Amino acid sequence: MKKYLKTLFILFAIFICNSCSQNSKSIAQPNNEFFVANWNVENLFDTVDDPKKNDEWFLPESEINWNEEKLNTKMKNLAKVINYMNNGNGPDILGFEEVENKFVMEILVDKYLDNSKYKIAHSESPDGRGIDNALIYNSEKFDLQNSESIKIKFDEKKSSRDILHTTLKLKMTEELIHVFVNHWPSRREGLKETEKFRIDAAETLIEVINEIKVENENSNIIVIGDFNDLPSNHSISKVIGAVKVNCNENNSENFLYNLAYNRFQKGEGSYKFRDHWNMLDQIIISKGFFDFKNSEYNCDSFEIINPEFIIEKEGKYKGDPFPTYGGKKYLGGYSDHFPVGAKFFVKK
């Protein structure tokens, strides 16, 4: 009898311990906070051939054998990271780059995330590789007022991802928040050779932002994405004029502030190229989040989201983001980018 009771006690203790462990994974988010994040999820393609897109590489019969099993693993991995964000509460706004279509977003939300909470906004783009920008938002906190695709005005013939512009209404205060999801042209053909295309993207973006600014100098604007440029590059620092935040000063002299700048200056980054960290993924906000009215940026809360489980553990790429593929070799990882995030709070 004593042996039985001892065993029962041990089992009960294990149960309690496991319950405590599970509960400690998340910290309840205050009602007056919201969390904004961005993630280039690295080629989130379905397994169906789309004749309108160059998706032949991501099909079961392709050389890399992209099939349902691998897609499911990818989805589970993405969901694990998304649910990890914001102290285990998940983001309230999350921008995506490199998704093939709205269909894969629906699979992710309906099957792997909480579809009663998250809703989708998506932009179908003319990109040559068939990848788009998308966004999910917490419908318990936000209402979608408008969603539009903004085509980049290139000086020469070129196709790229459209900028996704969504207007969300924060239910708590009924204030509008403009969110722009960007994936600017890559550096694949060379940094100098492609710089003009990212400047075209920046000029297209700031034109729309200025229209909003004219209507309301204190508009709440959040610009997120994979810019394929650094915070110090001309397209971001000069064309759109995003400067670094100083939490000890009044951030009202400029219109746009780059939350990633301070981490960038410390040598940190979201993407690694040839042993160098690059801060390609950024969050830029308008001065409306520093006016001490309603929604405010929680200063110094910008973070690179890199939990241990999405980091390469050994070998040549130790410490890098753990990707889905290494060349043609299937690795079963997450993405070649780390996500980034930041906290905001509501004064009301």
Coordinates of C-alpha atoms in Angstrom, one line a residue:
M1 CA 0.0 0.0 0.0
K2 CA 2.8 2.4 0.9
K3 CA 4.6 1.6 -2.4
Y4 CA 1.4 2.3 -4.3
L5 CA 0.8 5.6 -2.5
K6 CA 4.5 6.6 -3.1
T7 CA 4.1 5.8 -6.8
L8 CA 0.8 7.8 -6.9
F9 CA 2.5 10.7 -5.2
I10 CA 5.4 10.7 -7.7
L11 CA 3.0 10.6 -10.7
F12 CA 1.0 13.5 -9.2
A13 CA 4.2 15.5 -8.6
I14 CA 5.2 14.9 -12.2
F15 CA 1.8 16.0 -13.4
I16 CA 2.0 19.2 -11.3
C17 CA 5.5 19.9 -12.5
N18 CA 4.5 19.5 -16.2
S19 CA 1.5 21.7 -15.7
C20 CA 3.7 24.4 -14.1
S21 CA 6.2 24.1 -16.9
Q22 CA 3.5 24.5 -19.6
N23 CA 1.9 27.4 -17.8
S24 CA 5.3 29.2 -17.4
K25 CA 5.8 29.2 -21.2
S26 CA 3.6 32.2 -21.6
I27 CA 3.1 35.3 -19.7
A28 CA -0.3 37.0 -19.9
Q29 CA -0.2 40.0 -22.1
P30 CA -1.8 43.2 -20.5
N31 CA -5.0 44.3 -22.3
N32 CA -3.5 47.6 -23.1
E33 CA -0.5 46.2 -25.1
F34 CA -0.1 45.0 -28.7
F35 CA 2.9 43.3 -30.3
V36 CA 4.0 43.9 -33.9
A37 CA 6.4 41.6 -35.7
N38 CA 7.7 40.8 -39.2
W39 CA 9.2 37.7 -40.7
N40 CA 10.6 36.6 -44.1
V41 CA 9.5 33.0 -43.9
E42 CA 11.6 31.8 -46.8
N43 CA 9.7 30.3 -49.7
L44 CA 6.3 29.3 -48.2
F45 CA 4.9 27.6 -51.3
D46 CA 2.1 25.1 -51.7
T47 CA 2.6 21.9 -53.7
V48 CA 0.2 22.7 -56.5
D49 CA 1.5 24.0 -59.9
D50 CA 0.3 27.5 -60.7
P51 CA 0.7 28.1 -64.5
K52 CA 0.8 31.9 -63.8
K53 CA 3.9 31.6 -61.5
N54 CA 7.4 30.3 -61.7
D55 CA 6.8 27.7 -58.9
E56 CA 8.2 24.7 -60.7
W57 CA 11.0 24.4 -58.1
F58 CA 8.4 23.9 -55.3
L59 CA 6.5 20.9 -56.6
P60 CA 6.6 17.2 -55.7
E61 CA 8.2 16.2 -59.0
S62 CA 11.0 18.9 -58.8
E63 CA 14.6 18.3 -58.0
I64 CA 14.0 19.2 -54.3
N65 CA 10.8 17.1 -54.0
W66 CA 8.7 19.8 -52.3
N67 CA 5.8 17.7 -51.0
E68 CA 2.9 17.8 -48.5
E69 CA 5.0 16.2 -45.7
K70 CA 7.7 19.0 -46.1
L71 CA 5.0 21.7 -46.3
N72 CA 3.4 20.4 -43.1
T73 CA 6.7 20.4 -41.3
K74 CA 7.3 24.0 -42.5
M75 CA 3.9 25.0 -41.3
K76 CA 4.4 23.4 -37.9
N77 CA 7.8 25.1 -37.6
L78 CA 6.4 28.5 -38.5
A79 CA 3.5 28.2 -36.1
K80 CA 5.9 27.2 -33.3
V81 CA 7.8 30.4 -33.7
I82 CA 4.7 32.6 -34.1
N83 CA 3.2 31.1 -30.9
Y84 CA 6.5 31.7 -29.1
M85 CA 6.4 35.4 -29.9
N86 CA 5.3 38.0 -27.4
N87 CA 6.0 35.9 -24.3
G88 CA 4.0 33.0 -25.7
N89 CA 0.9 35.1 -26.6
G90 CA 1.7 35.4 -30.3
P91 CA 1.9 38.7 -32.2
D92 CA -1.1 41.0 -32.7
I93 CA 0.2 42.2 -36.1
L94 CA 2.6 40.0 -38.1
G95 CA 3.9 40.8 -41.6
F96 CA 5.1 38.0 -43.9
E97 CA 7.4 38.0 -46.9
E98 CA 7.9 35.1 -49.4
V99 CA 4.5 33.5 -49.3
E100 CA 3.2 32.1 -52.6
N101 CA -0.5 33.0 -52.2
K102 CA -3.4 33.6 -49.9
F103 CA -4.1 29.9 -49.9
V104 CA -0.9 29.0 -47.9
M105 CA -1.8 31.7 -45.4
E106 CA -5.2 30.2 -44.9
I107 CA -3.7 26.8 -44.3
L108 CA -1.3 28.3 -41.7
V109 CA -4.0 30.2 -39.9
D110 CA -6.8 27.7 -40.1
K111 CA -4.8 24.5 -39.4
Y112 CA -1.8 25.7 -37.3
L113 CA -2.8 28.9 -35.7
D114 CA -5.9 30.3 -34.0
N115 CA -8.3 31.1 -36.8
S116 CA -10.8 32.5 -34.3
K117 CA -8.3 35.2 -33.5
Y118 CA -6.2 35.8 -36.6
K119 CA -7.4 37.3 -39.9
I120 CA -5.5 37.7 -43.1
A121 CA -4.6 40.5 -45.5
H122 CA -2.7 39.6 -48.6
S123 CA -1.2 41.2 -51.7
E124 CA -1.0 39.3 -55.0
S125 CA 2.2 40.5 -56.7
P126 CA 3.8 40.3 -60.2
D127 CA 7.0 39.0 -58.7
G128 CA 9.0 36.8 -61.0
R129 CA 9.3 34.0 -58.4
G130 CA 5.7 34.2 -57.5
I131 CA 6.1 35.4 -53.9
D132 CA 3.9 37.9 -52.1
N133 CA 3.5 39.9 -49.0
A134 CA 0.9 39.1 -46.4
L135 CA -0.2 40.1 -42.9
I136 CA -2.2 38.5 -40.1
Y137 CA -3.8 40.6 -37.3
N138 CA -5.5 39.8 -34.0
S139 CA -9.2 40.5 -34.8
E140 CA -9.9 40.7 -31.0
K141 CA -7.9 43.9 -30.9
F142 CA -8.1 45.2 -34.5
D143 CA -10.7 45.7 -37.3
L144 CA -9.5 45.8 -40.9
Q145 CA -10.6 49.0 -42.5
N146 CA -8.9 48.8 -45.8
S147 CA -6.3 46.7 -47.7
E148 CA -4.5 47.6 -50.9
S149 CA -1.6 46.7 -53.1
I150 CA 0.9 49.4 -54.0
K151 CA 2.9 48.8 -57.2
I152 CA 6.4 50.0 -57.1
K153 CA 7.1 52.7 -59.7
F154 CA 10.4 51.5 -61.3
D155 CA 12.3 53.8 -63.6
E156 CA 12.8 50.8 -65.9
K157 CA 11.0 47.7 -66.8
K158 CA 11.0 45.4 -63.7
S159 CA 8.6 43.4 -61.6
S160 CA 8.7 42.9 -57.9
R161 CA 6.6 42.4 -54.8
D162 CA 3.9 45.0 -54.3
I163 CA 3.8 46.8 -51.0
L164 CA 0.9 45.7 -48.9
H165 CA -0.9 48.6 -47.2
T166 CA -3.5 47.8 -44.6
T167 CA -5.4 50.2 -42.4
L168 CA -6.4 48.7 -39.0
K169 CA -8.6 50.3 -36.4
L170 CA -7.5 49.6 -32.8
K171 CA -10.8 48.7 -31.1
M172 CA -9.7 50.0 -27.7
T173 CA -9.3 53.6 -28.9
E174 CA -10.8 53.5 -32.4
E175 CA -7.6 55.1 -33.7
L176 CA -6.4 54.1 -37.2
I177 CA -3.0 52.5 -37.7
H178 CA -1.5 52.2 -41.2
V179 CA 0.7 49.2 -41.7
F180 CA 2.9 48.8 -44.8
V181 CA 4.5 45.3 -45.5
N182 CA 7.5 45.5 -47.7
H183 CA 9.8 43.1 -49.5
W184 CA 12.1 45.3 -51.6
P185 CA 14.2 44.0 -54.6
S186 CA 17.0 41.8 -53.6
R187 CA 20.8 42.3 -53.9
R188 CA 21.2 39.1 -55.9
E189 CA 22.7 40.8 -59.0
G190 CA 25.0 42.9 -56.9
L191 CA 24.6 45.7 -54.3
K192 CA 25.4 48.6 -56.5
E193 CA 23.6 47.2 -59.5
T194 CA 20.4 46.8 -57.6
E195 CA 20.4 49.8 -55.3
K196 CA 18.4 51.9 -57.8
F197 CA 15.5 49.4 -57.5
R198 CA 15.3 49.7 -53.7
I199 CA 15.4 53.5 -54.1
D200 CA 12.4 53.2 -56.4
A201 CA 10.6 51.2 -53.8
A202 CA 11.5 53.8 -51.1
E203 CA 10.3 56.6 -53.3
T204 CA 7.0 54.8 -54.0
L205 CA 6.5 54.1 -50.2
I206 CA 7.3 57.6 -49.0
E207 CA 4.9 59.1 -51.6
V208 CA 2.0 57.2 -50.0
I209 CA 3.2 58.0 -46.5
N210 CA 3.3 61.7 -47.3
E211 CA -0.3 61.6 -48.5
I212 CA -1.3 60.2 -45.1
K213 CA 0.9 62.8 -43.3
V214 CA -0.8 65.7 -45.1
E215 CA -4.1 64.5 -43.7
N216 CA -2.8 64.0 -40.2
E217 CA 0.7 65.0 -39.0
N218 CA 0.3 62.6 -36.1
S219 CA -0.9 59.6 -38.0
N220 CA 0.1 56.2 -36.6
I221 CA 2.2 54.5 -39.3
I222 CA 4.1 51.2 -39.0
V223 CA 6.4 50.2 -41.8
I224 CA 7.7 46.6 -41.6
G225 CA 9.4 44.1 -44.0
D226 CA 12.5 42.7 -45.5
F227 CA 14.0 45.8 -47.1
N228 CA 17.2 44.1 -48.5
D229 CA 18.9 47.3 -47.3
L230 CA 20.4 48.3 -44.0
P231 CA 19.1 51.1 -41.8
S232 CA 22.1 53.2 -42.9
N233 CA 21.6 52.7 -46.6
H234 CA 20.4 55.6 -48.8
S235 CA 16.9 54.2 -49.5
I236 CA 16.0 54.1 -45.8
S237 CA 18.1 56.8 -44.1
K238 CA 17.7 59.4 -46.8
V239 CA 14.8 58.7 -49.2
I240 CA 12.2 57.8 -46.5
G241 CA 14.3 59.5 -43.8
A242 CA 14.0 57.0 -41.0
V243 CA 16.3 57.8 -38.1
K244 CA 17.2 56.0 -34.9
V245 CA 15.2 56.3 -31.7
N246 CA 16.6 57.9 -28.6
C247 CA 14.5 56.8 -25.6
N248 CA 16.0 59.6 -23.5
E249 CA 14.9 62.4 -25.8
N250 CA 11.7 63.7 -27.3
N251 CA 11.3 61.8 -30.6
S252 CA 9.3 64.4 -32.5
E253 CA 11.8 66.2 -34.8
N254 CA 11.6 63.6 -37.5
F255 CA 8.5 61.9 -39.0
L256 CA 9.8 58.3 -39.2
Y257 CA 11.9 56.4 -36.7
N258 CA 13.7 53.1 -37.3
L259 CA 13.4 50.8 -34.3
A260 CA 16.1 48.5 -35.6
Y261 CA 18.8 51.1 -35.8
N262 CA 20.3 50.7 -32.3
R263 CA 20.6 47.0 -32.6
F264 CA 22.1 47.4 -36.1
Q265 CA 24.8 49.8 -34.7
K266 CA 25.7 47.1 -32.2
G267 CA 26.5 44.7 -35.1
E268 CA 23.3 42.6 -34.7
G269 CA 21.2 41.4 -37.6
S270 CA 18.3 39.3 -38.8
Y271 CA 20.1 37.7 -41.8
K272 CA 23.6 36.4 -42.2
F273 CA 25.6 36.7 -45.4
R274 CA 29.2 35.5 -45.7
D275 CA 29.8 35.7 -41.9
H276 CA 28.3 39.2 -41.6
W277 CA 25.0 40.0 -39.9
N278 CA 22.7 42.2 -41.9
M279 CA 19.7 44.0 -40.4
L280 CA 17.5 43.6 -43.4
D281 CA 14.3 43.1 -41.4
Q282 CA 13.2 46.3 -39.7
I283 CA 10.3 48.1 -38.1
I284 CA 9.9 51.8 -38.8
I285 CA 7.2 53.9 -37.1
S286 CA 5.9 57.5 -37.3
K287 CA 6.3 60.1 -34.6
G288 CA 2.6 59.6 -33.8
F289 CA 3.7 56.8 -31.5
F290 CA 5.7 59.3 -29.4
D291 CA 3.0 61.9 -28.9
F292 CA 1.8 60.6 -25.5
K293 CA -1.7 60.1 -26.9
N294 CA -3.3 56.7 -27.1
S295 CA -0.9 54.2 -28.7
E296 CA 2.8 54.5 -27.8
Y297 CA 5.9 52.7 -28.7
N298 CA 7.4 50.8 -25.7
C299 CA 10.8 52.2 -26.1
D300 CA 13.8 49.8 -26.5
S301 CA 11.4 46.9 -26.9
F302 CA 12.6 46.1 -30.4
E303 CA 14.0 42.6 -30.6
I304 CA 15.4 40.0 -32.9
I305 CA 13.3 36.9 -32.2
N306 CA 15.8 34.1 -32.2
P307 CA 14.9 31.3 -29.7
E308 CA 17.4 28.5 -29.4
F309 CA 15.3 26.1 -31.4
I310 CA 15.5 28.2 -34.7
I311 CA 19.3 28.5 -34.5
E312 CA 21.8 26.3 -36.3
K313 CA 23.6 24.2 -33.6
E314 CA 26.8 23.1 -35.2
G315 CA 29.1 23.2 -38.2
K316 CA 29.9 25.9 -40.6
Y317 CA 26.7 27.8 -40.0
K318 CA 26.5 27.5 -36.2
G319 CA 24.5 30.4 -34.8
D320 CA 22.8 31.2 -38.1
P321 CA 19.0 31.0 -38.7
F322 CA 18.0 27.3 -39.3
P323 CA 16.6 27.3 -42.8
T324 CA 14.3 24.9 -44.7
Y325 CA 16.9 24.1 -47.3
G326 CA 20.7 24.5 -47.6
G327 CA 21.0 24.8 -51.3
K328 CA 19.2 21.7 -52.6
K329 CA 19.6 19.8 -49.4
Y330 CA 16.5 19.5 -47.2
L331 CA 17.2 20.5 -43.6
G332 CA 13.6 20.8 -42.3
G333 CA 14.2 24.1 -40.5
Y334 CA 12.3 27.4 -40.2
S335 CA 13.7 30.2 -42.3
D336 CA 16.9 31.9 -43.4
H337 CA 15.8 35.0 -41.6
F338 CA 15.1 35.7 -37.9
P339 CA 11.8 37.5 -37.2
V340 CA 11.8 40.9 -35.5
G341 CA 9.3 42.4 -33.1
A342 CA 8.4 45.4 -30.9
K343 CA 5.9 46.2 -28.2
F344 CA 3.3 49.0 -28.1
F345 CA 1.0 50.1 -25.3
V346 CA -2.2 52.1 -25.1
K347 CA -2.4 55.0 -22.6
K348 CA -6.2 55.0 -22.4

